[in-house]
PDB file of C-alpha atoms and ligand atoms in Angstrom:
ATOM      1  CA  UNK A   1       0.000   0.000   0.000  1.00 64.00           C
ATOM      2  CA  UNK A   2       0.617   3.658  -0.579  1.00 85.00           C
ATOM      3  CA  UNK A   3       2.844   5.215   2.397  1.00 94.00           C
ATOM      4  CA  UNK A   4       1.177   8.712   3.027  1.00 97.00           C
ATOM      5  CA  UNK A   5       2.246  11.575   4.893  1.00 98.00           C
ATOM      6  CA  UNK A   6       0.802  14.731   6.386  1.00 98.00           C
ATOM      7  CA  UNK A   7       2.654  17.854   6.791  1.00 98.00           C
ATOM      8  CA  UNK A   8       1.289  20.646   9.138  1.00 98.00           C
ATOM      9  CA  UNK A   9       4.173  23.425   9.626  1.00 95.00           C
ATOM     10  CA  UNK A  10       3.397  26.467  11.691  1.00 93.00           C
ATOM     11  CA  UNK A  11       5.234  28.886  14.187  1.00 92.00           C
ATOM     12  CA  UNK A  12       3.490  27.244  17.232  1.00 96.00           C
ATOM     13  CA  UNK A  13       4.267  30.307  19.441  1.00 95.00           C
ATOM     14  CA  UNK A  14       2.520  28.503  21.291  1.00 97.00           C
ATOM     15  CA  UNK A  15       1.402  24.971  19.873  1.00 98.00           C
ATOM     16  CA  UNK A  16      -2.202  24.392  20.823  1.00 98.00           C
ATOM     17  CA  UNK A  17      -5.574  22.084  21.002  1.00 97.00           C
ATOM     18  CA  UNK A  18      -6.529  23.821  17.815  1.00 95.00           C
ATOM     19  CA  UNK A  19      -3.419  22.308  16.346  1.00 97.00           C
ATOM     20  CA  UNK A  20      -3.573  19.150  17.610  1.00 98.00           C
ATOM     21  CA  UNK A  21      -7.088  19.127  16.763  1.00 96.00           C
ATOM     22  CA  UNK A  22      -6.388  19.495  13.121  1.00 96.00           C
ATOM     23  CA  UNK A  23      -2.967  16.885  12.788  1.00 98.00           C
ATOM     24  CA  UNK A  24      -5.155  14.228  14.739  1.00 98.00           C
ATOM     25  CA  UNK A  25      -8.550  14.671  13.223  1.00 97.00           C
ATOM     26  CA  UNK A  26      -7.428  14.739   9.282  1.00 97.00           C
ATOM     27  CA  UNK A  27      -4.658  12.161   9.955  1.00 98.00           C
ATOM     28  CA  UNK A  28      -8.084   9.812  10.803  1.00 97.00           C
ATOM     29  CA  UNK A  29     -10.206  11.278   7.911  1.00 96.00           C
ATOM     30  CA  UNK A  30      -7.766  11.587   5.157  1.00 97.00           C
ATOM     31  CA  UNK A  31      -6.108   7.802   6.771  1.00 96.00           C
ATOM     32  CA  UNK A  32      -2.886   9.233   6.940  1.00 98.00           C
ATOM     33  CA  UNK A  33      -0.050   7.137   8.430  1.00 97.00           C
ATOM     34  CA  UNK A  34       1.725   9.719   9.976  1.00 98.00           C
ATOM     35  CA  UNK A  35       1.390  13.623   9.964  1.00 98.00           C
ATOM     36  CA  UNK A  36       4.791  15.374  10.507  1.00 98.00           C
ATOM     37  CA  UNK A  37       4.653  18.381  12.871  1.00 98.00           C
ATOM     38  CA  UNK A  38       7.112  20.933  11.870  1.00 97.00           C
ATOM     39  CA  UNK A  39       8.225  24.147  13.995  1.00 95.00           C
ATOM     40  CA  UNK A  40       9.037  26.848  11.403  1.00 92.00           C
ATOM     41  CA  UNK A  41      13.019  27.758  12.071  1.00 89.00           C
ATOM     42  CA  UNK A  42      14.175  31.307  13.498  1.00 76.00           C
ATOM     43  CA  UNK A  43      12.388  33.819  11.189  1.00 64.00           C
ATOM     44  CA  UNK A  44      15.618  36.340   9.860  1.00 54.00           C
ATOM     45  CA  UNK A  45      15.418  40.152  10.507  1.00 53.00           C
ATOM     46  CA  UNK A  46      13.354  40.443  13.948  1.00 52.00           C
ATOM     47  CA  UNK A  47      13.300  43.356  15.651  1.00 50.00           C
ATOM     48  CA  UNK A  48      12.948  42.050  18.741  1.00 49.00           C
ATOM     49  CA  UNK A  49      13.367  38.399  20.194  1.00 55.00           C
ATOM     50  CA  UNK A  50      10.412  36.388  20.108  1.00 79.00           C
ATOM     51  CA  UNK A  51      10.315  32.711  21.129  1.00 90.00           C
ATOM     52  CA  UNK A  52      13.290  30.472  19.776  1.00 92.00           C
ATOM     53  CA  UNK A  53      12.940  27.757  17.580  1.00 93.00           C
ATOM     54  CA  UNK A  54      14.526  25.577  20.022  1.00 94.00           C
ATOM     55  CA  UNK A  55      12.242  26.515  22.674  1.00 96.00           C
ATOM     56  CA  UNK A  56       9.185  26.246  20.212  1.00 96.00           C
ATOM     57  CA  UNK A  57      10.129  23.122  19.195  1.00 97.00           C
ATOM     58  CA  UNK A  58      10.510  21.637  22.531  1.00 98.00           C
ATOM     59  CA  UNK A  59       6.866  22.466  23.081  1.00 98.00           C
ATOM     60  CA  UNK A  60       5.712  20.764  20.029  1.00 98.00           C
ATOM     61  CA  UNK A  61       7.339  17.463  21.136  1.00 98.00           C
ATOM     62  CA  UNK A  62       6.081  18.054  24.625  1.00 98.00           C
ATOM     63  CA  UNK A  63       2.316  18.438  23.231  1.00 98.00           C
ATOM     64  CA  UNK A  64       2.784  15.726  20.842  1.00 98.00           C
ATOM     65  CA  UNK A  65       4.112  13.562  22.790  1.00 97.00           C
ATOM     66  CA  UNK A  66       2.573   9.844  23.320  1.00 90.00           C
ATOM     67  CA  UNK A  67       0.360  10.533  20.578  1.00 95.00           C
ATOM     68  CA  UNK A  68      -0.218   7.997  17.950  1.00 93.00           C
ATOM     69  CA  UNK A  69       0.857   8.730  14.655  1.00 97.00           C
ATOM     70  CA  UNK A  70       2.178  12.747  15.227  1.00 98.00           C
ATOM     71  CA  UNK A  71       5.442  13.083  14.226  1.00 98.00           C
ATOM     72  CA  UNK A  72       7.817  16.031  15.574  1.00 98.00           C
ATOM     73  CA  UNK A  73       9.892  16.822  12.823  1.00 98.00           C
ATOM     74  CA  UNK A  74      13.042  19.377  13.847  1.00 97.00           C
ATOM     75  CA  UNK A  75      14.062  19.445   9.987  1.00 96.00           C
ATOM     76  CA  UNK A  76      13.301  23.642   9.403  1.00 95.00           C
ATOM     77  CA  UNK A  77      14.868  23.898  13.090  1.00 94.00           C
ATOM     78  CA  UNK A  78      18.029  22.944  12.156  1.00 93.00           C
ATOM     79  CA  UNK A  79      18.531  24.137   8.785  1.00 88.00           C
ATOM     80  CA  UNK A  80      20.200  27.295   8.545  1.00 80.00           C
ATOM     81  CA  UNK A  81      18.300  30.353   6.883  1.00 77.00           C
ATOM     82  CA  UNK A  82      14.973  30.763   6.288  1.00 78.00           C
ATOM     83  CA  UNK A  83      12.665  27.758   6.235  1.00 79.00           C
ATOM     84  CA  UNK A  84      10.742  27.626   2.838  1.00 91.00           C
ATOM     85  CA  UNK A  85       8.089  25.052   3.004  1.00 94.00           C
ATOM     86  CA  UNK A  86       8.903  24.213  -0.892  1.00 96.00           C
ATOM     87  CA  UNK A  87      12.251  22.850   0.759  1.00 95.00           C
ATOM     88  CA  UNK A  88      11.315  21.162   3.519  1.00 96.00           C
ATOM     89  CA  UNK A  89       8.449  18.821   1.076  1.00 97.00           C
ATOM     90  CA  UNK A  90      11.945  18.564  -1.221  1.00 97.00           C
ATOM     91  CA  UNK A  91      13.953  17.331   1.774  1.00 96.00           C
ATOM     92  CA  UNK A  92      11.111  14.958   2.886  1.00 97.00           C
ATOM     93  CA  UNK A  93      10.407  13.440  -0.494  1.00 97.00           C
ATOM     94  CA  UNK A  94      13.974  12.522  -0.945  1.00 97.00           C
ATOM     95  CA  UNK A  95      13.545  10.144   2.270  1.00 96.00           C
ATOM     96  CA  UNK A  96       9.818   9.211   0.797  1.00 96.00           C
ATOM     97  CA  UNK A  97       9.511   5.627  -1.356  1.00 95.00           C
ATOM     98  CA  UNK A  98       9.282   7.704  -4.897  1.00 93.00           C
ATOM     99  CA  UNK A  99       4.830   6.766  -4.677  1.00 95.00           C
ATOM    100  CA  UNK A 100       4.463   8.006  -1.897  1.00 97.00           C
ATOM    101  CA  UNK A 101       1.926  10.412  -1.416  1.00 98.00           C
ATOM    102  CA  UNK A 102       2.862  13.714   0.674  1.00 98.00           C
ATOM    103  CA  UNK A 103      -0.179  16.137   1.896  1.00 98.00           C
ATOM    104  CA  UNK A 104       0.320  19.407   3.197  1.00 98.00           C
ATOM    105  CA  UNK A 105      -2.166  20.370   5.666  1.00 97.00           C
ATOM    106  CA  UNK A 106      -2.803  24.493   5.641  1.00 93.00           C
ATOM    107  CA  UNK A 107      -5.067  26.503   7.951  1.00 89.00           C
ATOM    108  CA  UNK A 108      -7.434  28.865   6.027  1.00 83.00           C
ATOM    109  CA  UNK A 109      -5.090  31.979   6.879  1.00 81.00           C
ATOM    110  CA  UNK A 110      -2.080  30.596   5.721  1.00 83.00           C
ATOM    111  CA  UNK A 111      -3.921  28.732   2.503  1.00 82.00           C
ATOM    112  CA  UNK A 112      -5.078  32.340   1.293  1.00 83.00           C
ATOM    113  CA  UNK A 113      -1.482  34.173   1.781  1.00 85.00           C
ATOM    114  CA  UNK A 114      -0.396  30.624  -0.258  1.00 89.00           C
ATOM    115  CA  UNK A 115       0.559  32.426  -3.490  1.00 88.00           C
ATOM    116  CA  UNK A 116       2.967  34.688  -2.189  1.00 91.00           C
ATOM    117  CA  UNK A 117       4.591  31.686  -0.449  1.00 92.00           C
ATOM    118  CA  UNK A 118       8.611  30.696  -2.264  1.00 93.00           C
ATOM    119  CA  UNK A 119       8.112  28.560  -5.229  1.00 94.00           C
ATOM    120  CA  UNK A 120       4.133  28.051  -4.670  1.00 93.00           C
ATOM    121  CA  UNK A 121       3.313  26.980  -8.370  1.00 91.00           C
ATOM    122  CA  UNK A 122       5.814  24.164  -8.012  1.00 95.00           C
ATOM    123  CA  UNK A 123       4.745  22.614  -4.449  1.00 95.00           C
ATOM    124  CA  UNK A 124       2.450  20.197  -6.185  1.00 94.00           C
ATOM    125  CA  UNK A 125       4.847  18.906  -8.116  1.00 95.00           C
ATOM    126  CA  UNK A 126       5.754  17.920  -4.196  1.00 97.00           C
ATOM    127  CA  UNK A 127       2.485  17.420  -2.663  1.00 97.00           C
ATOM    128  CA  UNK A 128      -1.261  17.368  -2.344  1.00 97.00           C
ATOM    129  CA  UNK A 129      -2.789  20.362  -0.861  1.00 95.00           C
ATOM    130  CA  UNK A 130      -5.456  20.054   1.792  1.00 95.00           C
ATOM    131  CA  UNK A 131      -7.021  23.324   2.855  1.00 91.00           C
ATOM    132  CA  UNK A 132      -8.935  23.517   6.503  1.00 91.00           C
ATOM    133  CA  UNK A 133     -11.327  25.947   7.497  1.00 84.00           C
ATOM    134  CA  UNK A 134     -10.781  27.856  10.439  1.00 75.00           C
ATOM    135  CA  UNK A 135     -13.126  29.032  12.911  1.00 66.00           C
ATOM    136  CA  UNK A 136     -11.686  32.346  13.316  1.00 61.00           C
ATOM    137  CA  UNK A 137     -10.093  33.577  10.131  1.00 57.00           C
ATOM    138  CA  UNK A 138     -11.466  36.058   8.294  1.00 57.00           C
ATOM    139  CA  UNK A 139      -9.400  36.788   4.833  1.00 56.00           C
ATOM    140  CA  UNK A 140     -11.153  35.788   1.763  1.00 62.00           C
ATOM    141  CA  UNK A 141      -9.513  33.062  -0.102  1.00 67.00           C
ATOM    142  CA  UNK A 142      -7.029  34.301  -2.871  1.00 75.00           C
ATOM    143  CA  UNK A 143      -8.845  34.579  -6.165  1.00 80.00           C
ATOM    144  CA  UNK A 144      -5.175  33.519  -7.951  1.00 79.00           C
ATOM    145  CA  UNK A 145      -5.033  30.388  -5.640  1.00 78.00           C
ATOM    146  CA  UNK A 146      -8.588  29.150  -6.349  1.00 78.00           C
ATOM    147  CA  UNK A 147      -7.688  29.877  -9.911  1.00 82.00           C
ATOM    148  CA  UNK A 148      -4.791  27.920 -10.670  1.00 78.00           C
ATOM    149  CA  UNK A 149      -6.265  25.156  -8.562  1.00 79.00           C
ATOM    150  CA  UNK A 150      -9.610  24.704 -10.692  1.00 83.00           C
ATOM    151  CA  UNK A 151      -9.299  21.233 -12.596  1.00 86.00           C
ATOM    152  CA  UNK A 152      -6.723  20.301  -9.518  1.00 89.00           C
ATOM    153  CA  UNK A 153      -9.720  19.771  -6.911  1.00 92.00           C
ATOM    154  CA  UNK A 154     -10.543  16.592  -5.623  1.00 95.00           C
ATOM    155  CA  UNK A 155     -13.604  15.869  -2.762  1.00 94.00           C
ATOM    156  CA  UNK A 156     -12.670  12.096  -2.113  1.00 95.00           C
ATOM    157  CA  UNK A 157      -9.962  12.122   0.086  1.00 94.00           C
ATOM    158  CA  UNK A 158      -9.336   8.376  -1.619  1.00 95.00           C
ATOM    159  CA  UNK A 159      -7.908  10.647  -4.344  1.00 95.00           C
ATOM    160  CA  UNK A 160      -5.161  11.692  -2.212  1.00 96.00           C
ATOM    161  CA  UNK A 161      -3.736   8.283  -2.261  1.00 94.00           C
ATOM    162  CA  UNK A 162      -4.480   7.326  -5.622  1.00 94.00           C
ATOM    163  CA  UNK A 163      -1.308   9.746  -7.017  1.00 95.00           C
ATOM    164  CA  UNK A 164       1.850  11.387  -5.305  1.00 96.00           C
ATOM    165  CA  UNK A 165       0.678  14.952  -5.203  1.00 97.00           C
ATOM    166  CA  UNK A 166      -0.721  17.665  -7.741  1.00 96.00           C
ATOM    167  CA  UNK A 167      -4.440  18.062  -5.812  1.00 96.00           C
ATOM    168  CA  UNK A 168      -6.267  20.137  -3.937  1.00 94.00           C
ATOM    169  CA  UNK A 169      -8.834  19.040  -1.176  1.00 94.00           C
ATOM    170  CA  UNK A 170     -10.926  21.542   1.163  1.00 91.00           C
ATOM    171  CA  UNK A 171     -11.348  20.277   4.745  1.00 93.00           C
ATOM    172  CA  UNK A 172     -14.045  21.628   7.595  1.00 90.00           C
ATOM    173  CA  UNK A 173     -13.643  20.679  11.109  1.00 90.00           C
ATOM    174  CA  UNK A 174     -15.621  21.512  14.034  1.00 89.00           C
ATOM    175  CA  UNK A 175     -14.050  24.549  14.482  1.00 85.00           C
ATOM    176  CA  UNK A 176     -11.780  25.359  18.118  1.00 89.00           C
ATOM    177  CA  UNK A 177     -11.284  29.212  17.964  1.00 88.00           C
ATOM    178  CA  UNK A 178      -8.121  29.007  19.216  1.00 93.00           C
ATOM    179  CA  UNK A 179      -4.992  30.952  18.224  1.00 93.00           C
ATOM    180  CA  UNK A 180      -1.814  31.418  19.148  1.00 95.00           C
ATOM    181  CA  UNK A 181      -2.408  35.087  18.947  1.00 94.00           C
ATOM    182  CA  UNK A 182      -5.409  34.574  21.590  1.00 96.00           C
ATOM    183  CA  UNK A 183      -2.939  32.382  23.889  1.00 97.00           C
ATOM    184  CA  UNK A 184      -0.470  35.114  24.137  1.00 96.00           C
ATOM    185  CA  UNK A 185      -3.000  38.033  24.405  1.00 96.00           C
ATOM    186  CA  UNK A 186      -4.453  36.034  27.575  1.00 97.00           C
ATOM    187  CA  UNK A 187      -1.216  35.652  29.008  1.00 97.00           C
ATOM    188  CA  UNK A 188      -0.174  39.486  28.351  1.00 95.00           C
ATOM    189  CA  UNK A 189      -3.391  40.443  30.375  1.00 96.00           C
ATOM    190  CA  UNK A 190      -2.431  37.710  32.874  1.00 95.00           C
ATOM    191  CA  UNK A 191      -5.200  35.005  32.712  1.00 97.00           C
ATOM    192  CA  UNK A 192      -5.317  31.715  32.045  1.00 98.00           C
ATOM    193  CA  UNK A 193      -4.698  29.830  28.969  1.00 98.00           C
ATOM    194  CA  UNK A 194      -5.641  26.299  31.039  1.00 98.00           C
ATOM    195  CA  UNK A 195      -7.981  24.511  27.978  1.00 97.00           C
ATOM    196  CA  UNK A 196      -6.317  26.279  24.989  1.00 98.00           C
ATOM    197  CA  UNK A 197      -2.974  24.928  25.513  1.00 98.00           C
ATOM    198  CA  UNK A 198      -1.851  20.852  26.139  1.00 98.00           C
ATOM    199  CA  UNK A 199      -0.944  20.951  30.098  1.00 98.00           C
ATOM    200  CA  UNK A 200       2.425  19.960  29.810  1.00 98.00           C
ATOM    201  CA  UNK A 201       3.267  22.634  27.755  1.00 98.00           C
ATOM    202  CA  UNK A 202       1.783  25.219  30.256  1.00 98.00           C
ATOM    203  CA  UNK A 203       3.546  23.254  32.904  1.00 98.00           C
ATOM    204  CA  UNK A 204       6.881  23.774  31.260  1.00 98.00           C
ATOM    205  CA  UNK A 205       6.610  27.739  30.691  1.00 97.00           C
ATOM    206  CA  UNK A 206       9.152  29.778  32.347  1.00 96.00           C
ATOM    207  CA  UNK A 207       9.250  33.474  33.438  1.00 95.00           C
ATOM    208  CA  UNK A 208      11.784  34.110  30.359  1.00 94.00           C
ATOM    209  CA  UNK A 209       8.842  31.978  28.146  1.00 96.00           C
ATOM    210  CA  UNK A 210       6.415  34.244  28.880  1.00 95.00           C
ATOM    211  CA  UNK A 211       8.448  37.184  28.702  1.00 94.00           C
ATOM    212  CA  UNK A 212       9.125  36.520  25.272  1.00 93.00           C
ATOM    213  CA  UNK A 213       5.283  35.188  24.344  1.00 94.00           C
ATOM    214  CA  UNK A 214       4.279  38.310  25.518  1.00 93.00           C
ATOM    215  CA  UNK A 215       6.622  40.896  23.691  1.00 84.00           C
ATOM    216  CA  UNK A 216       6.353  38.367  20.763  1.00 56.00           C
ATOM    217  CA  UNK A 217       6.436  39.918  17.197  1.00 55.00           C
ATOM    218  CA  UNK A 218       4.226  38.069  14.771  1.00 53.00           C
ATOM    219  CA  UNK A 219       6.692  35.622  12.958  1.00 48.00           C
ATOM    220  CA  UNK A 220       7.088  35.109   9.082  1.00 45.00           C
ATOM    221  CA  UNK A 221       5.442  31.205   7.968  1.00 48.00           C
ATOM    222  CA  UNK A 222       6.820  30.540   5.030  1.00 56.00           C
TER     223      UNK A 222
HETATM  224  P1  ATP B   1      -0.744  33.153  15.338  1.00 59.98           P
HETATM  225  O1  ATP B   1      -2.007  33.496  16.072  1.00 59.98           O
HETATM  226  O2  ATP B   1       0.504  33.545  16.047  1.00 59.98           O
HETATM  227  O3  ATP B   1      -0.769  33.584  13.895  1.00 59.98           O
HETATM  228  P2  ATP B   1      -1.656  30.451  14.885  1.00 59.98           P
HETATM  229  O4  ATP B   1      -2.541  30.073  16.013  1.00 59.98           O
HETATM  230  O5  ATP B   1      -2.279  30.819  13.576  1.00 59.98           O
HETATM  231  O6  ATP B   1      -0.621  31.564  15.345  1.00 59.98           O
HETATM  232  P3  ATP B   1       0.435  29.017  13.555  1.00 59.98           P
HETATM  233  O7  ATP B   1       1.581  28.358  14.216  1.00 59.98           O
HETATM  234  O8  ATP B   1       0.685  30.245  12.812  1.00 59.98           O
HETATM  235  O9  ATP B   1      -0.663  29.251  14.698  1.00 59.98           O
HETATM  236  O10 ATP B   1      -0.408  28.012  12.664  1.00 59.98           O
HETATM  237  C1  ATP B   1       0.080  26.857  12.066  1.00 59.98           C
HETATM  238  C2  ATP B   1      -1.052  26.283  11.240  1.00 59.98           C
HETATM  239  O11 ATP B   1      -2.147  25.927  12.088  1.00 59.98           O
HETATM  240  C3  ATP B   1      -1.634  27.244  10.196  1.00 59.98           C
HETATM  241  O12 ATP B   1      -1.900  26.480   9.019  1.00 59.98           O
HETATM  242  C4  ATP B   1      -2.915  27.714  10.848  1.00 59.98           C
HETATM  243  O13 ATP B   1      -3.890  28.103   9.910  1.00 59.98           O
HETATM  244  C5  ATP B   1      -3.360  26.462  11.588  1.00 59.98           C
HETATM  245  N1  ATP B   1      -4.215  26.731  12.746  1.00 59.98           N
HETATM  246  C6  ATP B   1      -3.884  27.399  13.855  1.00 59.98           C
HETATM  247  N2  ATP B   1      -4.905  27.438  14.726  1.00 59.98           N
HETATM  248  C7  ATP B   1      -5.930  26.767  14.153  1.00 59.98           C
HETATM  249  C8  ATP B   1      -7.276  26.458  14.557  1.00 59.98           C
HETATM  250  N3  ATP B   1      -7.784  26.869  15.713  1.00 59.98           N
HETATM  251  N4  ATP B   1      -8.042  25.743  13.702  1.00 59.98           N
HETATM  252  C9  ATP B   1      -7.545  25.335  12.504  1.00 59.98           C
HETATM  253  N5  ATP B   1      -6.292  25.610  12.076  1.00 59.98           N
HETATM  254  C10 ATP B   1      -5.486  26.306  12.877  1.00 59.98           C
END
């Protein structure tokens, strides 16, 4: 059978339920054997520190941990420079079986700023596209992205097996309002994030953590 892989990147700053939420529940629906969770590296040309990758990343494997079939993946971490997501499919294909199929999971806000995104036109020569709605974005869907992805849309998420990558799937979940933004606005006005965030990772915060959440600039995804 078909290996195939899900790929959910994101700053996690910090990771959340809504996160989790979205690896888990389309790793079931779209029967995914693994998604790979992947801290974006240290965004260049910040004015101010925010969060480290390091520290970021350590969160992510503290959330996912124990959970079945979430992979941490520390790839854009350690590479130096900034971490396209057109490099990081390259890097993980070239470890793939050449059929397998690769499926790159996108919250609505980052699936409509897609076209600007390094290289966009050729990620499905990488990977499928899936695009999940989210409960609190607002932005419009890029009329260039649901363009050029016309005759590439699929509704069967069979489909997403049946070739390597090249299609586009649209995903709705029972949406969790939850953002990182949210998480560090509540800690900034000094409540409690206790539901929005995994336990563990609360548990682990430090003064210097939320010194940094808190003064946190909003980092670049792609
Ligand atoms: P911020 O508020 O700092 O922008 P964020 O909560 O959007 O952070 P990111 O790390 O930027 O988190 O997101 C990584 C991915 O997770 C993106 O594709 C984003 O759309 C998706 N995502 C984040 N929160 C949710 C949610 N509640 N429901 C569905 N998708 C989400």
């Amino acid at each position: 059978m078909t290996t195939a892989v899900g790929i959910f990147g994101g700053t996690f700053s910090p990771i959340h339920h809504g996160h989790l939420r979205l690896a888990i529940e389309l790793r079931e629906r779209l029967g995914l054997d693994r998604v790979h969770v992947i801290p974006a590296g240290e965004p260049p040309h910040r004015d101010r520190p925010g969060v480290s990758a390091r520290r970021r990343l350590q969160w992510v494997q503290l959330a996912c941990a124990g959970e079945p079939g979430l992979v941490v993946d520390d790839r854009e971490v350690r590479r130096d420079g900034r971490s396209y997501t057109y490099d990081t499919l390259a890097s993980l294909r070239a470890e793939l079986p050449d059929d397998a199929s690769l499926v790159l999971l996108l919250g609505d806000d980052a699936a409509n700023q897609f076209h600007t995104w390094h290289r966009w036109q050729e990620i499905p020569q990488l990977a499928h596209l899936v695009f999940v709605e989210r409960a609190d974005a607002t932005a419009a869907r890029s009329p260039q992205v649901d363009a050029w992805w016309r005759d590439k849309r699929v509704t069967d998420p069979k489909a997403l097996k049946s070739r390597r990558a090249g299609l586009l799937m649209s995903a709705a979940l029972p949406p969790l309002a939850i953002s990182s933004t949210r998480v560090r606005g509540l800690l900034k006005a000094g409540r409690s994030i206790r539901g929005l965030v995994p336990q563990a990772v609360i548990d682990s915060f430090t003064t210097e953590d939320i010194d940094f959440l808190t003064h946190d600039e909003d980092p670049a995804k792609d």
